[in-house]
Coordinates of C-alpha atoms and ligand atoms in Angstrom, one line a residue:
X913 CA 10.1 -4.1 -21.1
X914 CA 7.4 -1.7 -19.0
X915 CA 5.7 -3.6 -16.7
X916 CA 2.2 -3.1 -15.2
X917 CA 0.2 -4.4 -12.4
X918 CA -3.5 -4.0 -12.0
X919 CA -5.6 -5.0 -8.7
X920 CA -9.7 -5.7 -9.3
X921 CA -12.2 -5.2 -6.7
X922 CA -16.2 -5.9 -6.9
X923 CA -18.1 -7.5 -9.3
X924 CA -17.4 -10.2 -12.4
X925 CA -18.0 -6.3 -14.6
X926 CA -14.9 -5.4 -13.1
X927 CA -12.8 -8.7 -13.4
X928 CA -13.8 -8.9 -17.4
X929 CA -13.1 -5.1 -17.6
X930 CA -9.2 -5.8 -16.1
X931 CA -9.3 -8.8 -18.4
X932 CA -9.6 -6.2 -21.3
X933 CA -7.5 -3.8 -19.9
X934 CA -4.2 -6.9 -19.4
X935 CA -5.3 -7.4 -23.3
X936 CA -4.7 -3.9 -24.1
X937 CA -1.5 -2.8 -22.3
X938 CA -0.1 -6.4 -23.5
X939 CA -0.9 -5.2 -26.8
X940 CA 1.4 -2.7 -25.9
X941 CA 4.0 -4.9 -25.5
X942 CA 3.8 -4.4 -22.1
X943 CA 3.7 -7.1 -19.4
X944 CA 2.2 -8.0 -16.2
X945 CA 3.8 -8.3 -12.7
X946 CA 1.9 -8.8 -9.6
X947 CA 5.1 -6.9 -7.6
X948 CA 4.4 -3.7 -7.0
X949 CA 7.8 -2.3 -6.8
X950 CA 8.5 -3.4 -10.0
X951 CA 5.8 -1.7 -12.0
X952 CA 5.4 1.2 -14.1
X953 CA 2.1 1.9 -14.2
X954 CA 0.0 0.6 -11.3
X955 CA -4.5 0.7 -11.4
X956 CA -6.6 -0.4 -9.0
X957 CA -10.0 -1.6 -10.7
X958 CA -12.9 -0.6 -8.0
X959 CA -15.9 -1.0 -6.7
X960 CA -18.2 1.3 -4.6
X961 CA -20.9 -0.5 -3.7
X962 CA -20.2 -0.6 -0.2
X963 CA -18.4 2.5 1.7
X964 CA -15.9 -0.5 3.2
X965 CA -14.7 -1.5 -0.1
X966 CA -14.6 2.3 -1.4
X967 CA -12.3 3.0 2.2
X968 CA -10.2 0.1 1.2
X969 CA -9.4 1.4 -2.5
X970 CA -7.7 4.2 -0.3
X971 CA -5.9 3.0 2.2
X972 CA -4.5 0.2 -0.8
X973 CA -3.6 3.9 -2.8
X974 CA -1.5 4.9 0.1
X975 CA 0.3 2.1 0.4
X976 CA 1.1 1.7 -3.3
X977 CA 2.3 5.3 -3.1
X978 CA 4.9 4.2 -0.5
X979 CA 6.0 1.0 -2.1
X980 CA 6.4 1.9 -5.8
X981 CA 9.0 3.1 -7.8
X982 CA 9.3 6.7 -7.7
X983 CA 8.8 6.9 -11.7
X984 CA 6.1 4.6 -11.3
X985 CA 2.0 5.8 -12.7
X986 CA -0.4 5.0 -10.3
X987 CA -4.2 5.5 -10.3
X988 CA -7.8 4.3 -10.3
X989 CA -10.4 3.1 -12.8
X990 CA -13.8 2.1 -12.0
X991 CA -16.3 3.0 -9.8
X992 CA -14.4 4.6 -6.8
X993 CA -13.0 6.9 -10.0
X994 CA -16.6 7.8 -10.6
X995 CA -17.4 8.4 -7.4
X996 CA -14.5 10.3 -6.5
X997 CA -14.1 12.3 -9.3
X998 CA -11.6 15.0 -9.0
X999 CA -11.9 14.6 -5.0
X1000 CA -9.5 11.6 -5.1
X1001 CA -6.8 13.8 -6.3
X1002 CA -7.3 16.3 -3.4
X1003 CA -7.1 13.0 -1.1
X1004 CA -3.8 11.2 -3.1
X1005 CA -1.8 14.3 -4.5
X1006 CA 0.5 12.5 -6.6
X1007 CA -2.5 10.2 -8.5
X1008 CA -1.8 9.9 -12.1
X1009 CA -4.9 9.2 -13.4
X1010 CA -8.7 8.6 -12.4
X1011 CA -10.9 7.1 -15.3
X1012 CA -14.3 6.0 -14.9
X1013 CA -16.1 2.2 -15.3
X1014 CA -16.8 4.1 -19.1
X1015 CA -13.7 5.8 -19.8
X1016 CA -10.9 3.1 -18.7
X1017 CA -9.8 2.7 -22.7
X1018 CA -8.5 6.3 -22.5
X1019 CA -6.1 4.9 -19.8
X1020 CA -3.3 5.1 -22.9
X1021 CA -3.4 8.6 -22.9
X1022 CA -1.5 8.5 -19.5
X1023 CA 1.0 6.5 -20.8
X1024 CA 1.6 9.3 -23.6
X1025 CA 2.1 12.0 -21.3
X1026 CA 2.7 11.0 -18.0
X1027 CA 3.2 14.5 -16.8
X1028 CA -0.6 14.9 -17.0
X1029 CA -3.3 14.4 -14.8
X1030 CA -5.6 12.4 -16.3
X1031 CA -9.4 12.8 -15.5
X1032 CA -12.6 11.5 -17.0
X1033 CA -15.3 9.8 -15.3
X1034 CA -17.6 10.5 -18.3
X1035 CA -21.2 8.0 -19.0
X1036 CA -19.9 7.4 -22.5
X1037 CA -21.8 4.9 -23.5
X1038 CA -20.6 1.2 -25.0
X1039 CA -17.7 2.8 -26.7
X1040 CA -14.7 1.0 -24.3
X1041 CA -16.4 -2.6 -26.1
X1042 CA -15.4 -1.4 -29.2
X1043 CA -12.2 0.3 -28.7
X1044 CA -10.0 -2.6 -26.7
X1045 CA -8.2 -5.6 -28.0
X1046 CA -10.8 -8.7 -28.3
X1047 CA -8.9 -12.1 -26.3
X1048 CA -7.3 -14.4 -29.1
X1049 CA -8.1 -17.8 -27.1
X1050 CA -10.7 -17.5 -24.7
X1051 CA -10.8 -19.3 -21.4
X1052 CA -13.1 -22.2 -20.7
X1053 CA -15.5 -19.9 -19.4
X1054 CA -16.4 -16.7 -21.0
X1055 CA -18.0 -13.9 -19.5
X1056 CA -19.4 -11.2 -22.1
X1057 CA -21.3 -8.4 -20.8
X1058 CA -24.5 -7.3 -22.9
X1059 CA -25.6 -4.7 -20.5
X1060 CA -24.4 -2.0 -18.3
X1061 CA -25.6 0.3 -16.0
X1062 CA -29.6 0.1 -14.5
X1063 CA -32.6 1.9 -14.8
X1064 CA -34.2 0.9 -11.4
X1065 CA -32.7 3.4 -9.1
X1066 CA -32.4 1.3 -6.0
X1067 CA -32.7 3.7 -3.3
X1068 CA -29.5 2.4 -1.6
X1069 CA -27.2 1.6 -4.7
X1070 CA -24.8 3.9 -5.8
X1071 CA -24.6 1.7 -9.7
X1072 CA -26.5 4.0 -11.6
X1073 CA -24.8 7.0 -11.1
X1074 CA -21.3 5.2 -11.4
X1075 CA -22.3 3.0 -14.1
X1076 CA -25.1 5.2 -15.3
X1077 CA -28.3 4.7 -17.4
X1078 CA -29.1 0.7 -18.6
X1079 CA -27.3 0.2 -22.3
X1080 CA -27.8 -3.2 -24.3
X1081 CA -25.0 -3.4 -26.4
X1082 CA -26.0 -4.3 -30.6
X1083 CA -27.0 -8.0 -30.9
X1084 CA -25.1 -8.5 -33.3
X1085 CA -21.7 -7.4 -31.5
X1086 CA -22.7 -9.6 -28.7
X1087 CA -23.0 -12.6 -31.2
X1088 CA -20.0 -11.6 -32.5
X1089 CA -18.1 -12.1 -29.4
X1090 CA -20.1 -15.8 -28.4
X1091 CA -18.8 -17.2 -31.4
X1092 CA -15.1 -15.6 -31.5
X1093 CA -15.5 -17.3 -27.6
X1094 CA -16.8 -20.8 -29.1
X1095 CA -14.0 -21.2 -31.3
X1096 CA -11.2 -19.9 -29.4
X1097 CA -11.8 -22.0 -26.4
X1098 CA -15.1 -21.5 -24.5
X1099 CA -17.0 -24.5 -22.9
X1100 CA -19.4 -22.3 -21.2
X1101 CA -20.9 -18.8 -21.7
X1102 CA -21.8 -16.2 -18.9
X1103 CA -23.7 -13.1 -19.8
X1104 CA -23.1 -10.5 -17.7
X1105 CA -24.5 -7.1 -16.4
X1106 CA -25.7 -5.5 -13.5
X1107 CA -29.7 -6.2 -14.4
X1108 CA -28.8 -8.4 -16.8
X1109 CA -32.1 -9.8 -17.6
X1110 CA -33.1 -6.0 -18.8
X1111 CA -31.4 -6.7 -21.8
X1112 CA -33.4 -5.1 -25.0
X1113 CA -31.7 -4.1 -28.1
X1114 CA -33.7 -2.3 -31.1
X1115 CA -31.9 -2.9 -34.5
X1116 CA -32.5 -0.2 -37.2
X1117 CA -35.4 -2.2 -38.6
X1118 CA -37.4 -2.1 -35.4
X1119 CA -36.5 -5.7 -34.7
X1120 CA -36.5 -6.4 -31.0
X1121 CA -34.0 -9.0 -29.0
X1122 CA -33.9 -10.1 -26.1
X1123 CA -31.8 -12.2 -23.4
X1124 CA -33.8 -15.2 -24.7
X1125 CA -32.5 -14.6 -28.4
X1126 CA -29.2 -14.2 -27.1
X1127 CA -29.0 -17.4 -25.5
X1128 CA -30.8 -19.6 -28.7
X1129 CA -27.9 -17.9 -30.1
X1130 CA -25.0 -18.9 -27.8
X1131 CA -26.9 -22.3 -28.0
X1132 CA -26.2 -23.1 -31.7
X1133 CA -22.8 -22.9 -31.0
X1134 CA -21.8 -26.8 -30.6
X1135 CA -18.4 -26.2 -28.7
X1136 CA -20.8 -24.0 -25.5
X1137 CA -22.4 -26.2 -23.5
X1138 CA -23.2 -24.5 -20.4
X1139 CA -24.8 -21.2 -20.7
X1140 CA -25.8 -19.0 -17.8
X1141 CA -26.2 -15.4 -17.0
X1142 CA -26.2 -12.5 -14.1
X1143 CA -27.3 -10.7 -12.6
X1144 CA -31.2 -10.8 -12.7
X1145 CA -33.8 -8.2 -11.6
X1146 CA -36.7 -10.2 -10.2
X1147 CA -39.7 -8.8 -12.3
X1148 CA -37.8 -9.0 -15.6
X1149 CA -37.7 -12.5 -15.9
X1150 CA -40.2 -12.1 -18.2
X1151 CA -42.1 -15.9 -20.0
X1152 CA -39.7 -16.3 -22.7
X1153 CA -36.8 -15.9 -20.5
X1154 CA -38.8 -18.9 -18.0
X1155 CA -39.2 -20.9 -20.1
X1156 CA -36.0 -21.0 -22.2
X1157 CA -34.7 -23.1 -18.7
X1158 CA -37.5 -25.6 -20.2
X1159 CA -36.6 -25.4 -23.7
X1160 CA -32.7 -25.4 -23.6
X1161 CA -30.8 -28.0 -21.6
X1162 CA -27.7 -25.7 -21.9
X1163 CA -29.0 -23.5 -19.9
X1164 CA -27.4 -24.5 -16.4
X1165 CA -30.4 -25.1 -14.0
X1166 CA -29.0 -22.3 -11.5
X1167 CA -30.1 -18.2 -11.2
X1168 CA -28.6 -15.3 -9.3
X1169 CA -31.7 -13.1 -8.6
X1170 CA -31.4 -11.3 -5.9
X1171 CA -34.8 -10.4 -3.3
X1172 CA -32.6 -8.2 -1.0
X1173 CA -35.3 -8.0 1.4
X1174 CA -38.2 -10.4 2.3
X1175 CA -40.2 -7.4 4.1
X1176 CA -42.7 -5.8 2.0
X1177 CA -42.3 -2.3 3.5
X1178 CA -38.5 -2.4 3.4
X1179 CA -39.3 -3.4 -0.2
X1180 CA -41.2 -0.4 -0.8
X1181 CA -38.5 2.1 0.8
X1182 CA -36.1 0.2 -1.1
X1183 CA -38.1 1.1 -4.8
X1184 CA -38.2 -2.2 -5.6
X1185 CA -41.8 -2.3 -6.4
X1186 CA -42.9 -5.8 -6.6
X1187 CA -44.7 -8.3 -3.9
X1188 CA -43.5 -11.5 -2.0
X1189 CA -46.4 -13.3 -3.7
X1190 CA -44.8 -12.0 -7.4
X1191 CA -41.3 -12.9 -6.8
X1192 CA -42.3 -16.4 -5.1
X1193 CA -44.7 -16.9 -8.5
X1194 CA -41.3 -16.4 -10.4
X1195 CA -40.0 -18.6 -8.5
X1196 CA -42.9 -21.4 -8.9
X1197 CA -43.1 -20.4 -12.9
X1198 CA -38.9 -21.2 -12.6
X1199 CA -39.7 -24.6 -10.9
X1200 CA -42.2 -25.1 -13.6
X1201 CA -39.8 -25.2 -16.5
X1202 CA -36.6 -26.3 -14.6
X1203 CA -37.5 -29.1 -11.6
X1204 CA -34.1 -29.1 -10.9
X1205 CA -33.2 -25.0 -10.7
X1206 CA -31.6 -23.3 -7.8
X1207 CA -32.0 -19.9 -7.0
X1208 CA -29.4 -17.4 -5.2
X1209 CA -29.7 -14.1 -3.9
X1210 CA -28.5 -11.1 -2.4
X1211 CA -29.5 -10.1 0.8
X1212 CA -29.1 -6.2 2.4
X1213 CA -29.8 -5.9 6.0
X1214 CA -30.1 -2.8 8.4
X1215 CA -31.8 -0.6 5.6
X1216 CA -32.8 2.5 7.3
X1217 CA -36.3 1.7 9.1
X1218 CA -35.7 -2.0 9.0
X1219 CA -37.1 -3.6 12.2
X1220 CA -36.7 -7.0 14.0
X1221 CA -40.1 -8.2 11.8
X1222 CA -39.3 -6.8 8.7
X1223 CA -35.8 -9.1 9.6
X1224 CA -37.6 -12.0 10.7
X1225 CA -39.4 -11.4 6.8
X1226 CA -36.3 -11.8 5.0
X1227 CA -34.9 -14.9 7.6
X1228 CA -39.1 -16.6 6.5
X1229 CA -38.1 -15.6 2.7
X1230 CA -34.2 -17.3 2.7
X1231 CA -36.2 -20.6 4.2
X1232 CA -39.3 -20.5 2.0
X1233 CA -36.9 -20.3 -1.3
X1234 CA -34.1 -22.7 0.0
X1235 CA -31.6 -20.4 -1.8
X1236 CA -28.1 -21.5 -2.6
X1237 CA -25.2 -19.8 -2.9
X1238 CA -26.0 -16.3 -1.4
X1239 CA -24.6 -13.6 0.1
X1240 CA -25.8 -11.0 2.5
X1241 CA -24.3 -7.2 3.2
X1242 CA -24.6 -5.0 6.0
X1243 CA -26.6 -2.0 5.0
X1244 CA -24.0 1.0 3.4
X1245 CA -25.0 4.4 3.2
X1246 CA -23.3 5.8 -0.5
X1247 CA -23.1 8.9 -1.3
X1248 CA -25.7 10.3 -4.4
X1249 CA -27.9 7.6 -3.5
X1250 CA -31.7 8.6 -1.2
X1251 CA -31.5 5.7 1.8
X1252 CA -28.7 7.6 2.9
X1253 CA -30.7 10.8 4.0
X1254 CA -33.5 8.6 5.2
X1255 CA -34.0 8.5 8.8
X1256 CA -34.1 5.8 11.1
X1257 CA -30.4 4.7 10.6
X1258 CA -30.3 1.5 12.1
X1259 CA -27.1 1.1 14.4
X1260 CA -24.2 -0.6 13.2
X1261 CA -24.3 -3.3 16.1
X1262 CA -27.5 -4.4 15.2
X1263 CA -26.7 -4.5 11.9
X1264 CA -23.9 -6.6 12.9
X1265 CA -26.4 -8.8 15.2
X1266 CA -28.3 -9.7 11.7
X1267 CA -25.6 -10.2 9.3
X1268 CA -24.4 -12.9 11.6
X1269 CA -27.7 -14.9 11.7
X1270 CA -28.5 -14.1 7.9
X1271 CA -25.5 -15.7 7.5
X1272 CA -25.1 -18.6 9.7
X1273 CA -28.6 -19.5 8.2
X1274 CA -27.4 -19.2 4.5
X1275 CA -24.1 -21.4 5.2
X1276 CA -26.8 -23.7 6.8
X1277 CA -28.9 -23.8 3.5
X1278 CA -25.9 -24.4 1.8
X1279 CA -24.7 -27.4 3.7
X1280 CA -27.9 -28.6 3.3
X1281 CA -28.0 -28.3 -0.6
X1282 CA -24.6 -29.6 -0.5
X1283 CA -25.1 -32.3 1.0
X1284 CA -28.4 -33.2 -1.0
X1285 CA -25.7 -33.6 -3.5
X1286 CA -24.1 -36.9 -2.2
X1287 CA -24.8 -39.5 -5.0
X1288 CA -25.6 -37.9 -7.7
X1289 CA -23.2 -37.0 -10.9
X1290 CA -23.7 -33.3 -12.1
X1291 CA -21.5 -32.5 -15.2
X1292 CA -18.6 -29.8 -14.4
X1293 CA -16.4 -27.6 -15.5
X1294 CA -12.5 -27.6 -14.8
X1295 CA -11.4 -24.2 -13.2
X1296 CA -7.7 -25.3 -12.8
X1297 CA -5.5 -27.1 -10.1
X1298 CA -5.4 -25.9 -6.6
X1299 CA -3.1 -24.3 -4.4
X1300 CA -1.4 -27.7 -3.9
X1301 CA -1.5 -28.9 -7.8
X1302 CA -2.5 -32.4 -6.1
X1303 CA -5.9 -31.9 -6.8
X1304 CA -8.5 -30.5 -10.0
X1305 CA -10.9 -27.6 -9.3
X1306 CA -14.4 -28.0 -10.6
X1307 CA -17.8 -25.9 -10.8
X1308 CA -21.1 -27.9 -11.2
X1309 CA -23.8 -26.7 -12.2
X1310 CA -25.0 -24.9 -9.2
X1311 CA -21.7 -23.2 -9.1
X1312 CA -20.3 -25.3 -6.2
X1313 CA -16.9 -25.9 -5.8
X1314 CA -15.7 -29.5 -6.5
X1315 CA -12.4 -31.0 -5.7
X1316 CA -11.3 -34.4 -7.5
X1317 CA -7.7 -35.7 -7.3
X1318 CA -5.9 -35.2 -10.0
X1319 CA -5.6 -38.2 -12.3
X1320 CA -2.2 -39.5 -13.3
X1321 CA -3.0 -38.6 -17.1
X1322 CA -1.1 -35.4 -17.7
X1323 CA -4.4 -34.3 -19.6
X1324 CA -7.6 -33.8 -17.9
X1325 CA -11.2 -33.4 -19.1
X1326 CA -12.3 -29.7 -19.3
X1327 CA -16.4 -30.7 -19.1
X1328 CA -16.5 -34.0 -16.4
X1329 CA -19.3 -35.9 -15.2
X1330 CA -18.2 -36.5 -11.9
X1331 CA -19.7 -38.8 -8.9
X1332 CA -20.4 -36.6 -6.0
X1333 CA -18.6 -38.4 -2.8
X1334 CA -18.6 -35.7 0.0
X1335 CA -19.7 -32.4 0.8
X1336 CA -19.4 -29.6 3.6
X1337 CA -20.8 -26.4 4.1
X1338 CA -17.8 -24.5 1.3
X1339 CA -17.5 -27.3 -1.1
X1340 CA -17.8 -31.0 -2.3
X1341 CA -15.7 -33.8 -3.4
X1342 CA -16.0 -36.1 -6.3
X1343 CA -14.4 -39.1 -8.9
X1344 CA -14.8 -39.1 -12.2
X1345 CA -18.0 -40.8 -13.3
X1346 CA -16.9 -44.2 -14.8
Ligands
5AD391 N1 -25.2 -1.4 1.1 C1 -25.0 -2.7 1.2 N2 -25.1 -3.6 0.2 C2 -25.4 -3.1 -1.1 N3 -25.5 -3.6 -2.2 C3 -25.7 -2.7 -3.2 N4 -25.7 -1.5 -2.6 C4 -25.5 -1.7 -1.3 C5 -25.4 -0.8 -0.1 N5 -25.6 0.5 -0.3 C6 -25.5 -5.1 -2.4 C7 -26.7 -5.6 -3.0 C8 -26.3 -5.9 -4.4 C9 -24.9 -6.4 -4.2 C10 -24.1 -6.3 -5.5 O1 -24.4 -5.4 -3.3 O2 -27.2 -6.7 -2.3 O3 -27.1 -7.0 -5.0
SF4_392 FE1 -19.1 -2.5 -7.5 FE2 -21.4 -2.2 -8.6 FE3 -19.3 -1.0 -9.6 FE4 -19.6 -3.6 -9.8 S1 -20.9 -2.1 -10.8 S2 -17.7 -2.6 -9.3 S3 -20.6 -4.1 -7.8 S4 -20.2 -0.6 -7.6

């Protein structure tokens, strides 16, 4: 029996895109190793976003090259692919094949001539939905991507030349795939896509829908009970959207929208046109409907031009919203993208300097919300055991991590109400609710 071994990188996009991919080359009859050497085909799922993680694609290449069997396919997919382009075969010789974040269903063409070099980092469109394997039992949680690509043109993200322009896939497909979840096994429903919230799909009688109709949807399903979605650009959480956390107590009371910035001018140079004042009346509107919501975000620091006040901004924004669950990224200059010909570059030690308190500050607004937690019984959902098998991984609503010890019962509940005992900075502890 072949055997094939695939490595993601980035974002939840990628992991549900190598969930596909496992689906299809199973189909095949092919199985799944996580040994190099013992593989026949090997991909590396990646992620450009940052130039670290783009370097790290590499150097992983050049060790695969030395490791595998000499018969062995190797190659990318993703977003490094896209980048790349036909430059990664120049930098890895012997590279199979290269397929882009749109193109990774043609990876079966390799495996029918495997003396080819195999190259298309095309936009094609939704296509790849349509063309792999659906999962016959889904897992607990499903992740089902209803966008991809953006229209906002960041000026330091590379996504929408990898990924390309924003496309909503059809309602209806989408639907299709929530209920095929619901009955097959899915407790709780994650919409995914890079601006997630953009989502806008015209049917052939004019007929507009929205995120908001997708989750009523997703709603009606009895077996989902936690619904959420990412990621969420701040000015397109439009009133339906806000107030569907008021109307729809599946809705988990948690939402990734990332500000990137808290200084207005590095806002502007950014091209995210929208005010402090706008996003913290989201914010208020959010509150409004939902008492109870969290927000999280993404932070960049170091963009080009950014100085110690426009830093202080964004340390006064992370304390005026109390965000959760956040993470914060030195500034990365990507290739095709404008920040990276803008002047004013700011030195990587200083960059360095206020990722470090960014940070410290956000693990100090988490242990705060964590520990805010003590008392109180939040329904969650079983990810598995840990490392150990002693104890039962959950997710609460706010998407913290909570460890209970595993009951004698060989059975467990997949959806607990569980009393929250302790908490630290990374995670918190719990018994089941009596
Ligand atoms: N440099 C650093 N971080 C970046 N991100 C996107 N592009 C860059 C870049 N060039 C971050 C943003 C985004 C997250 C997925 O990655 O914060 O929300
Ligand atoms: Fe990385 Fe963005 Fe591509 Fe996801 S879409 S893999 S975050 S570059």
């Amino acid at each position: 029996m072949k055997k094939f071994f695939i490595q993601t990188f980035g974002c939840q996009m990628n992991v549900y895109d190598s969930q596909r991919i496992i689906n299809m080359l199973e189909s095949y009859g092919m199985q799944q190793t996580d040994k190099i050497q013992d593989a026949d085909i090997i991909i590396l799922n990646t992620c450009a976003v940052r130039e670290k993680a783009t370097n790290k694609v590499f150097s992983a290449l050049g060790r695969i090259k030395q490791s595998k069997k000499p018969t062995a396919l190797f190659g990318i997919i993703g977003c490094v692919a896209r980048e790349a382009g036909e430059t990664a075969f120049k930098r890895i010789p012997d590279l199979n094949f290269v397929l882009g974040p749109q193109s990774y269903h043609k990876l079966p063409l390799i495996l029918s001539n495997p003396d080819a070099k195999l190259l298309n980092i095309d936009l094609g469109g939704l296509e790849k939905f349509d063309e792999l394997p659906q999962v016959e039992k889904s897992p607990a949680l499903a992740y089902i991507p209803i966008q991809e690509g953006c229209n906002h043109c960041c000026t330091y993200c590379i996504v929408p030349y990898t990924r390309g322009r924003e496309l909503s896939r059809p309602f209806k497909d989408v639907v299709k795939d929530v209920i095929q979840a619901a009955n097959t096994g899915a407790v709780e429903i994650c919409f995914l896509g890079q601006n997630v919230n953009g989502y806008k799909y015209i049917d052939s009688d004019g007929k507009v829908y929205k995120l908001s109709d997708l989750i009523k949807e997703a709603a009606k399903q009895d077996n989902i009970k936690r619904i959420r979605f990412t990621s969420s650009y701040p000015t397109e959480m439009t009133d339906d959207l806000i107030n569907m956390f008021k109307t729809e107590p599946k809705l988990l009371p948690f939402l990734n929208m990332p500000i990137q910035s808290g200084s207005m001018s590095v806002l502007k140079r950014m091209n995210r046109p929208y005010d402090l004042n706008q996003y913290i009346d989201i914010v208020d509107k959010l509150k409004a409907a939902r008492p109870d919501i969290q927000i999280s975000s993404d932070f960049i620091v170091g963009f080009p031009g950014e100085t110690e006040d426009d830093f202080e901004d964004t340390m006064k924004i992370a304390e005026k919203i109390k965000y959760i669950n956040s993470y914060s990224f030195k500034y990365s200059p990507r290739p095709h993208t404008a920040a990276a010909l803008m002047e004013d570059q700011i030195p990587e030690a200083m960059k360095k300097q206020r990722l470090a308190k960014l940070d410290s500050y956000l693990n100090e607004l988490q242990r705060q919300f964590n520990e805010s937690c003590i008392g109180k019984t939040l329904e969650c959902l079983c990810e598995g055991l840990d490392k150990t098998g002693k104890h039962l991984i959950y997710r609460t609503p706010y998407m913290q991590q909570c460890v209970v010890n595993k009951p004698a019962e060989i059975t467990w509940p997949i959806l607990a109400r569980i009393d929250i005992t302790e908490a630290n900075k990374a995670s918190l502890r719990g018994t089941f609710s009596k």
